[in-house]
Tab-separated table of C-alpha atoms in Angstrom:
chain	number	residue	atom	x	y	z
U	1	MET	CA	6.314	-9.139	1.756
U	2	LYS	CA	5.788	-5.243	1.932
U	3	SER	CA	6.268	-4.720	-2.024
U	4	LYS	CA	5.655	-1.250	-3.093
U	5	ILE	CA	7.625	1.504	-4.098
U	6	LEU	CA	4.092	3.121	-5.176
U	7	THR	CA	4.169	3.763	-8.837
U	8	ALA	CA	1.147	5.819	-8.286
U	9	CYS	CA	0.909	10.322	-9.401
U	10	LEU	CA	-2.172	12.852	-8.963
U	11	LEU	CA	-3.161	14.394	-11.865
U	12	PHE	CA	-5.444	17.044	-10.650
U	13	LEU	CA	-5.680	21.168	-11.726
U	14	GLY	CA	-3.429	22.975	-10.162
U	15	CYS	CA	-5.101	26.129	-10.054
U	16	VAL	CA	-5.924	27.420	-6.181
U	17	ALA	CA	-9.706	28.395	-7.315
U	18	CYS	CA	-11.071	27.505	-10.918
U	19	SER	CA	-14.933	26.337	-12.257
U	20	ASP	CA	-15.927	23.239	-12.252
U	21	LYS	CA	-18.313	21.724	-15.104
U	22	SER	CA	-22.025	23.097	-13.324
U	23	GLY	CA	-20.332	26.738	-13.426
U	24	GLU	CA	-19.312	26.748	-10.064
U	25	ARG	CA	-16.350	28.490	-8.369
U	26	SER	CA	-14.347	26.133	-5.801
U	27	VAL	CA	-11.601	25.687	-4.820
U	28	LEU	CA	-8.375	23.660	-4.510
U	29	SER	CA	-6.487	24.042	-1.011
U	30	THR	CA	-3.154	21.132	-0.903
U	31	PHE	CA	-1.493	19.828	1.863
U	32	ASP	CA	2.245	18.154	1.591
U	33	GLY	CA	4.182	16.501	3.716
U	34	PHE	CA	6.429	13.266	4.308
U	35	ALA	CA	4.983	10.135	6.868
U	36	GLN	CA	5.851	7.051	7.580
U	37	GLY	CA	9.412	7.272	5.494
U	38	THR	CA	7.135	8.756	2.712
U	39	THR	CA	5.427	11.686	1.274
U	40	TYR	CA	1.788	12.760	1.696
U	41	HIS	CA	-0.257	14.848	-0.242
U	42	ILE	CA	-4.310	15.530	0.418
U	43	VAL	CA	-6.626	18.317	-1.865
U	44	VAL	CA	-9.428	19.143	-0.479
U	45	LYS	CA	-11.971	20.939	-2.973
U	46	SER	CA	-14.619	23.332	-1.696
U	47	ASP	CA	-16.264	27.046	-1.764
U	48	ARG	CA	-13.565	28.396	-0.404
U	49	SER	CA	-9.963	27.474	0.518
U	50	VAL	CA	-9.347	26.025	3.834
U	51	GLU	CA	-6.801	25.386	6.863
U	52	LEU	CA	-6.723	21.844	7.908
U	53	GLY	CA	-1.973	21.611	7.917
U	54	ASP	CA	-1.603	21.350	11.522
U	55	GLU	CA	-4.128	19.045	11.853
U	56	ILE	CA	-3.186	16.527	9.286
U	57	ASP	CA	0.300	16.749	10.331
U	58	SER	CA	-1.047	15.937	14.216
U	59	LEU	CA	-3.070	12.410	13.092
U	60	LEU	CA	-0.517	11.519	10.799
U	61	ARG	CA	2.009	12.316	13.982
U	62	GLY	CA	-0.044	9.986	15.686
U	63	VAL	CA	-0.002	7.035	12.857
U	64	ASP	CA	3.659	6.626	12.801
U	65	ARG	CA	4.486	7.243	17.076
U	66	SER	CA	1.086	3.768	16.830
U	67	MET	CA	2.694	1.652	12.787
U	68	SER	CA	5.774	3.101	11.808
U	69	LEU	CA	8.370	0.466	11.694
U	70	TYR	CA	11.361	3.462	10.592
U	71	ASP	CA	10.509	5.172	14.638
U	72	ALA	CA	12.288	2.962	16.852
U	73	GLU	CA	10.785	4.477	19.378
U	74	SER	CA	6.782	3.830	17.987
U	75	LEU	CA	4.511	1.085	19.576
U	76	LEU	CA	4.864	-1.248	16.838
U	77	SER	CA	8.536	-0.840	17.379
U	78	ARG	CA	8.153	-1.891	21.039
U	79	LEU	CA	6.444	-4.341	19.894
U	80	ASN	CA	8.759	-6.710	17.825
U	81	ARG	CA	10.866	-6.015	20.830
U	82	ASN	CA	8.559	-7.449	23.531
U	83	GLU	CA	8.465	-4.484	25.485
U	84	THR	CA	5.690	-4.342	25.869
U	85	ASP	CA	2.751	-6.239	24.582
U	86	SER	CA	-0.166	-3.221	24.356
U	87	VAL	CA	-2.211	-2.190	20.940
U	88	ASP	CA	-3.565	0.666	19.835
U	89	GLY	CA	-6.220	0.806	18.289
U	90	PHE	CA	-4.324	1.747	14.781
U	91	ILE	CA	-2.328	-1.685	15.221
U	92	ALA	CA	-5.630	-4.072	15.939
U	93	ARG	CA	-7.416	-3.138	13.175
U	94	CYS	CA	-4.497	-3.034	10.784
U	95	MET	CA	-4.196	-6.529	12.493
U	96	ASP	CA	-8.062	-7.832	11.938
U	97	GLU	CA	-7.876	-7.045	8.187
U	98	ALA	CA	-4.742	-8.784	8.188
U	99	ARG	CA	-5.448	-11.772	9.624
U	100	ARG	CA	-9.309	-11.887	7.534
U	101	ILE	CA	-6.783	-11.206	3.754
U	102	ALA	CA	-4.513	-13.853	5.281
U	103	GLU	CA	-7.257	-16.306	5.419
U	104	GLN	CA	-8.545	-15.297	2.564
U	105	THR	CA	-5.299	-15.417	0.462
U	106	GLY	CA	-4.415	-19.001	2.038
U	107	GLY	CA	-1.322	-17.108	4.021
U	108	LEU	CA	-0.096	-15.468	0.267
U	109	TYR	CA	-0.507	-12.157	2.279
U	110	ASP	CA	1.111	-12.225	6.239
U	111	VAL	CA	2.294	-9.709	8.573
U	112	THR	CA	4.241	-11.583	10.342
U	113	VAL	CA	7.236	-11.347	7.020
U	114	LYS	CA	9.220	-9.241	9.567
U	115	PRO	CA	12.023	-11.968	9.931
U	116	LEU	CA	11.754	-12.784	6.421
U	117	THR	CA	11.905	-8.746	5.204
U	118	SER	CA	14.503	-7.795	7.716
U	119	ALA	CA	16.871	-10.721	6.750
U	120	TYR	CA	16.588	-9.998	2.798
U	121	GLY	CA	17.465	-6.347	4.006
U	122	PHE	CA	14.258	-4.330	2.876
U	123	ALA	CA	12.263	-3.699	6.531
U	124	GLY	CA	15.297	-0.818	7.285
U	125	GLU	CA	18.264	-3.349	8.120
U	126	GLU	CA	21.066	-4.562	6.878
U	127	ALA	CA	21.167	-7.881	4.275
U	128	VAL	CA	21.853	-11.435	5.354
U	129	ALA	CA	24.476	-12.355	2.544
U	130	ARG	CA	23.089	-16.642	3.327
U	131	PRO	CA	19.606	-16.056	5.078
U	132	ASN	CA	18.604	-19.573	6.774
U	133	VAL	CA	15.118	-19.141	5.109
U	134	ASP	CA	14.319	-22.719	7.242
U	135	SER	CA	14.934	-21.174	10.592
U	136	LEU	CA	13.252	-17.932	9.757
U	137	LEU	CA	10.229	-19.453	8.893
U	138	GLU	CA	9.489	-21.350	12.032
U	139	LEU	CA	9.417	-17.640	13.007
U	140	VAL	CA	6.550	-16.367	10.410
U	141	GLY	CA	2.767	-17.455	10.197
U	142	TYR	CA	-0.594	-15.392	10.646
U	143	ARG	CA	-2.044	-18.108	13.070
U	144	LYS	CA	0.488	-17.792	14.813
U	145	VAL	CA	-0.493	-14.113	16.583
U	146	SER	CA	-3.158	-12.798	17.715
U	147	VAL	CA	-5.291	-9.420	19.396
U	148	GLU	CA	-6.793	-10.312	22.668
U	149	ASN	CA	-8.707	-7.880	24.808
U	150	GLY	CA	-6.006	-4.949	23.362
U	151	ARG	CA	-2.408	-7.185	23.844
U	152	LEU	CA	-0.721	-9.136	21.037
U	153	VAL	CA	0.236	-12.267	21.270
U	154	LYS	CA	2.623	-14.923	19.737
U	155	ALA	CA	3.325	-18.475	19.673
U	156	ASP	CA	6.971	-17.491	20.088
U	157	ASP	CA	8.296	-13.668	21.456
U	158	ARG	CA	10.654	-13.963	18.620
U	159	MET	CA	8.118	-13.624	15.952
U	160	GLN	CA	7.524	-9.528	14.820
U	161	ILE	CA	5.044	-7.611	12.587
U	162	ASP	CA	5.144	-5.983	9.639
U	163	LEU	CA	2.291	-3.375	8.564
U	164	ASN	CA	4.283	-1.562	6.148
U	165	SER	CA	1.838	-4.062	3.544
U	166	ILE	CA	-1.414	-2.582	4.981
U	167	ALA	CA	-0.364	0.734	7.372
U	168	GLN	CA	0.126	3.255	4.451
U	169	GLY	CA	-3.996	2.287	2.894
U	170	ALA	CA	-4.830	2.581	6.273
U	171	THR	CA	-3.780	6.064	6.898
U	172	SER	CA	-5.075	7.270	3.876
U	173	ASP	CA	-8.468	6.316	5.405
U	174	TYR	CA	-8.166	7.468	8.107
U	175	ILE	CA	-6.977	11.148	6.830
U	176	ALA	CA	-10.398	10.432	4.856
U	177	GLY	CA	-12.714	9.995	7.713
U	178	TYR	CA	-11.617	12.753	9.362
U	179	ILE	CA	-12.042	15.175	6.119
U	180	ASP	CA	-15.643	13.573	5.867
U	181	SER	CA	-16.068	14.556	9.878
U	182	LEU	CA	-15.137	18.083	8.481
U	183	GLY	CA	-18.155	17.881	5.940
U	184	PHE	CA	-16.210	18.473	2.859
U	185	SER	CA	-17.470	16.186	-0.214
U	186	ASP	CA	-14.602	16.040	-2.653
U	187	TYR	CA	-11.598	15.364	-1.884
U	188	LEU	CA	-8.176	13.112	-2.448
U	189	VAL	CA	-6.007	11.452	-0.057
U	190	GLU	CA	-2.964	9.960	-0.646
U	191	VAL	CA	0.130	8.482	1.941
U	192	GLY	CA	2.722	7.087	0.332
U	193	GLY	CA	1.017	5.963	-3.431
U	194	GLU	CA	-1.912	4.729	-0.955
U	195	ILE	CA	-5.315	6.851	-2.446
U	196	PHE	CA	-8.367	7.299	-1.547
U	197	SER	CA	-10.977	9.825	-3.027
U	198	ARG	CA	-14.408	11.415	-3.132
U	199	GLY	CA	-16.468	13.259	-5.106
U	200	THR	CA	-15.289	15.107	-8.080
U	201	ASN	CA	-11.668	16.915	-9.011
U	202	ALA	CA	-11.690	20.861	-9.931
U	203	SER	CA	-13.329	19.788	-13.420
U	204	GLY	CA	-16.060	18.258	-11.936
U	205	LYS	CA	-14.894	15.132	-12.861
U	206	PRO	CA	-13.640	11.887	-10.609
U	207	TRP	CA	-10.300	12.345	-9.563
U	208	VAL	CA	-7.627	11.480	-12.634
U	209	VAL	CA	-4.655	8.828	-10.696
U	210	GLY	CA	-1.356	8.188	-13.141
U	211	ILE	CA	0.106	4.613	-12.642
U	212	ASP	CA	3.346	4.283	-13.220
U	213	ARG	CA	4.734	2.141	-15.934
U	214	PRO	CA	7.045	-0.433	-14.795
U	215	VAL	CA	10.320	-0.544	-16.567
U	216	GLU	CA	13.653	-0.280	-14.114
U	217	GLY	CA	15.274	3.139	-13.543
U	218	ASN	CA	11.626	4.861	-13.948
U	219	PHE	CA	12.401	6.272	-10.748
U	220	THR	CA	10.289	9.691	-10.886
U	221	PRO	CA	6.773	9.047	-10.548
U	222	GLY	CA	4.500	10.502	-13.524
U	223	ALA	CA	7.821	10.265	-15.587
U	224	HIS	CA	6.298	7.396	-17.716
U	225	LEU	CA	3.067	6.777	-17.633
U	226	GLN	CA	1.014	3.362	-17.670
U	227	VAL	CA	-2.311	4.247	-17.363
U	228	LYS	CA	-4.960	7.014	-15.747
U	229	ILE	CA	-7.192	5.797	-14.016
U	230	GLY	CA	-10.770	7.456	-12.630
U	231	LEU	CA	-11.082	7.655	-8.861
U	232	SER	CA	-13.742	8.744	-7.049
U	233	GLY	CA	-15.497	7.331	-3.521
U	234	ARG	CA	-12.959	3.998	-3.628
U	235	GLY	CA	-9.373	3.473	-2.243
U	236	LEU	CA	-6.343	2.307	-4.658
U	237	ALA	CA	-2.634	1.155	-4.453
U	238	THR	CA	-0.577	-0.038	-6.464
U	239	SER	CA	2.481	-2.382	-5.735
U	240	GLY	CA	5.295	-3.284	-7.615
U	241	ASN	CA	8.793	-5.009	-8.193
U	242	TYR	CA	10.976	-3.139	-10.186
U	243	ARG	CA	11.895	0.074	-8.342
U	244	LYS	CA	13.587	-1.847	-5.405
U	245	PHE	CA	15.374	-4.520	-5.783
U	246	TYR	CA	19.628	-5.547	-5.843
U	247	THR	CA	21.130	-8.483	-6.865
U	248	ASP	CA	23.085	-11.349	-4.815
U	249	ASP	CA	26.434	-12.147	-4.571
U	250	SER	CA	25.285	-15.210	-6.476
U	251	GLY	CA	23.253	-13.014	-8.981
U	252	ARG	CA	20.340	-13.824	-7.380
U	253	LYS	CA	17.668	-10.671	-8.406
U	254	ILE	CA	16.346	-10.319	-4.504
U	255	VAL	CA	13.027	-8.204	-5.050
U	256	HIS	CA	11.049	-6.751	-2.279
U	257	THR	CA	8.019	-9.243	-2.621
U	258	VAL	CA	9.049	-12.069	-0.292
U	259	ASP	CA	6.401	-15.422	-0.425
U	260	PRO	CA	5.614	-16.025	3.641
U	261	LEU	CA	5.275	-19.546	2.573
U	262	SER	CA	8.231	-21.180	0.728
U	263	GLY	CA	10.286	-17.510	2.789
U	264	GLU	CA	11.685	-16.882	-0.698
U	265	PRO	CA	11.917	-13.717	-2.517
U	266	VAL	CA	8.874	-13.587	-5.675
U	267	VAL	CA	9.907	-14.812	-8.958
U	268	SER	CA	7.456	-13.862	-11.267
U	269	ASN	CA	6.756	-12.044	-14.525
U	270	LEU	CA	3.739	-9.768	-13.392
U	271	LEU	CA	5.183	-6.767	-13.217
U	272	SER	CA	2.883	-4.270	-11.203
U	273	ALA	CA	-0.793	-4.459	-9.655
U	274	THR	CA	-3.296	-1.487	-9.470
U	275	VAL	CA	-6.171	-1.877	-7.002
U	276	VAL	CA	-8.951	-0.034	-6.418
U	277	ALA	CA	-10.915	-1.299	-3.234
U	278	PRO	CA	-13.668	-0.016	-1.054
U	279	THR	CA	-10.846	0.934	0.983
U	280	ALA	CA	-7.124	1.794	0.758
U	281	THR	CA	-6.693	-0.850	3.406
U	282	LEU	CA	-8.334	-2.724	1.221
U	283	ALA	CA	-6.324	-1.772	-1.809
U	284	ASP	CA	-3.144	-1.715	-0.111
U	285	ALA	CA	-2.534	-5.471	1.307
U	286	TYR	CA	-4.307	-6.985	-1.951
U	287	GLY	CA	-1.922	-5.136	-4.389
U	288	THR	CA	0.703	-6.440	-2.196
U	289	ALA	CA	-1.437	-10.324	-2.091
U	290	LEU	CA	-1.072	-10.158	-6.150
U	291	MET	CA	2.515	-9.636	-6.525
U	292	VAL	CA	3.276	-12.758	-4.417
U	293	MET	CA	0.264	-14.468	-6.153
U	294	GLY	CA	2.075	-13.661	-9.611
U	295	LEU	CA	-0.402	-13.203	-12.763
U	296	GLU	CA	-2.829	-16.204	-13.187
U	297	ARG	CA	-3.514	-17.125	-9.253
U	298	SER	CA	-4.056	-13.100	-9.507
U	299	LYS	CA	-7.475	-13.852	-11.995
U	300	ALA	CA	-8.438	-16.360	-10.397
U	301	PHE	CA	-8.342	-14.572	-6.862
U	302	LEU	CA	-9.221	-11.650	-8.171
U	303	GLU	CA	-13.218	-13.340	-9.732
U	304	THR	CA	-13.520	-14.330	-5.813
U	305	LEU	CA	-13.581	-10.111	-4.957
U	306	PRO	CA	-16.700	-8.592	-6.041
U	307	ASP	CA	-15.978	-5.216	-5.028
U	308	VAL	CA	-12.316	-5.028	-5.893
U	309	GLU	CA	-10.970	-4.344	-9.185
U	310	ALA	CA	-7.065	-4.901	-10.951
U	311	TYR	CA	-4.806	-3.656	-13.385
U	312	LEU	CA	-2.043	-6.007	-13.824
U	313	VAL	CA	1.569	-5.535	-16.118
U	314	TYR	CA	2.977	-8.489	-16.816
U	315	SER	CA	5.921	-9.818	-19.535
U	316	ASP	CA	5.048	-12.651	-21.753
U	317	GLU	CA	7.770	-15.604	-22.945
U	318	ARG	CA	9.581	-12.710	-24.717
U	319	GLY	CA	9.319	-9.805	-22.227
U	320	GLU	CA	7.028	-7.727	-23.995
U	321	PHE	CA	4.733	-5.567	-21.653
U	322	ARG	CA	1.240	-6.458	-21.556
U	323	THR	CA	-1.514	-5.550	-19.368
U	324	TYR	CA	-4.578	-7.353	-18.038
U	325	ALA	CA	-7.433	-5.971	-16.290
U	326	THR	CA	-10.090	-6.896	-14.248
U	327	PRO	CA	-13.801	-5.664	-16.567
U	328	GLY	CA	-14.489	-3.256	-13.429
U	329	MET	CA	-11.506	-0.868	-13.909
U	330	GLU	CA	-11.816	-1.023	-17.895
U	331	ALA	CA	-14.104	1.156	-17.147
U	332	LEU	CA	-12.674	3.084	-14.907
U	333	VAL	CA	-9.513	4.208	-16.829
U	334	VAL	CA	-9.523	7.328	-18.256
U	335	ARG	CA	-9.003	7.664	-22.062
């Protein structure tokens, strides 16, 4: 179900020391690296240079040891192999949030989808030429798993969990919470494209995030922007199918978004969904859910979420780009 080869790129002033619109001197400290099979980028604005690189790397290593599917020895990997049933706080919180969103979406968002994503080759494994979807669907269903007294309970031991559609957003929120605890009020955290920001950038304005135009072949973040969003005090994530797909031996385009109810790759004219929500965790998960829903169901679903905004890019019947934005998202667009 994970669909996010994320399209968000960060746009901020590249100076080390500068003045915001009030004339006060500010210093931007940046931290970059690799985590969860992707990259992270963090900017902290203060009146002085700050050194947080080692602490951030340590926190991210802890998250990797918990929820990474790229690490065969992570707790999540061991849970999927039934080597343990004990969960930690990271996994418990993500499972709790994921279940709530699964219920909201009628099961269109579901972190038990890993048997399907593995079969289609989107979970670090070789694709199966003709997966037996009916058999795999027996191992999918959010109601078949639960966390009880710190332990993961599965209806079938063959069931597996894929938290890729929520873990990076949760990681951004986790790092943001750490920065909050240090007393900083102006920063931006991005992990794998999932973002949480607070306060203002070097210009004293909301942080600006560029959303890439969702066209095949647009592999360089920032090269072709669709829109720029001003973000402060909220989370943002973008999901899309246009960067990760393949064509199978029968000519079908197999995209990264898998419908957990049908077991099939989603066929839709919705190209990307950018979500702004109270947390990056929610933005991350809702972005994936919208890609499963498609355009019209997404519009209807968004009307039920007063604290969530979205910017949807889709193709019309002639294959031309069209966009839809919720009223609150329109107000965030930087023109």
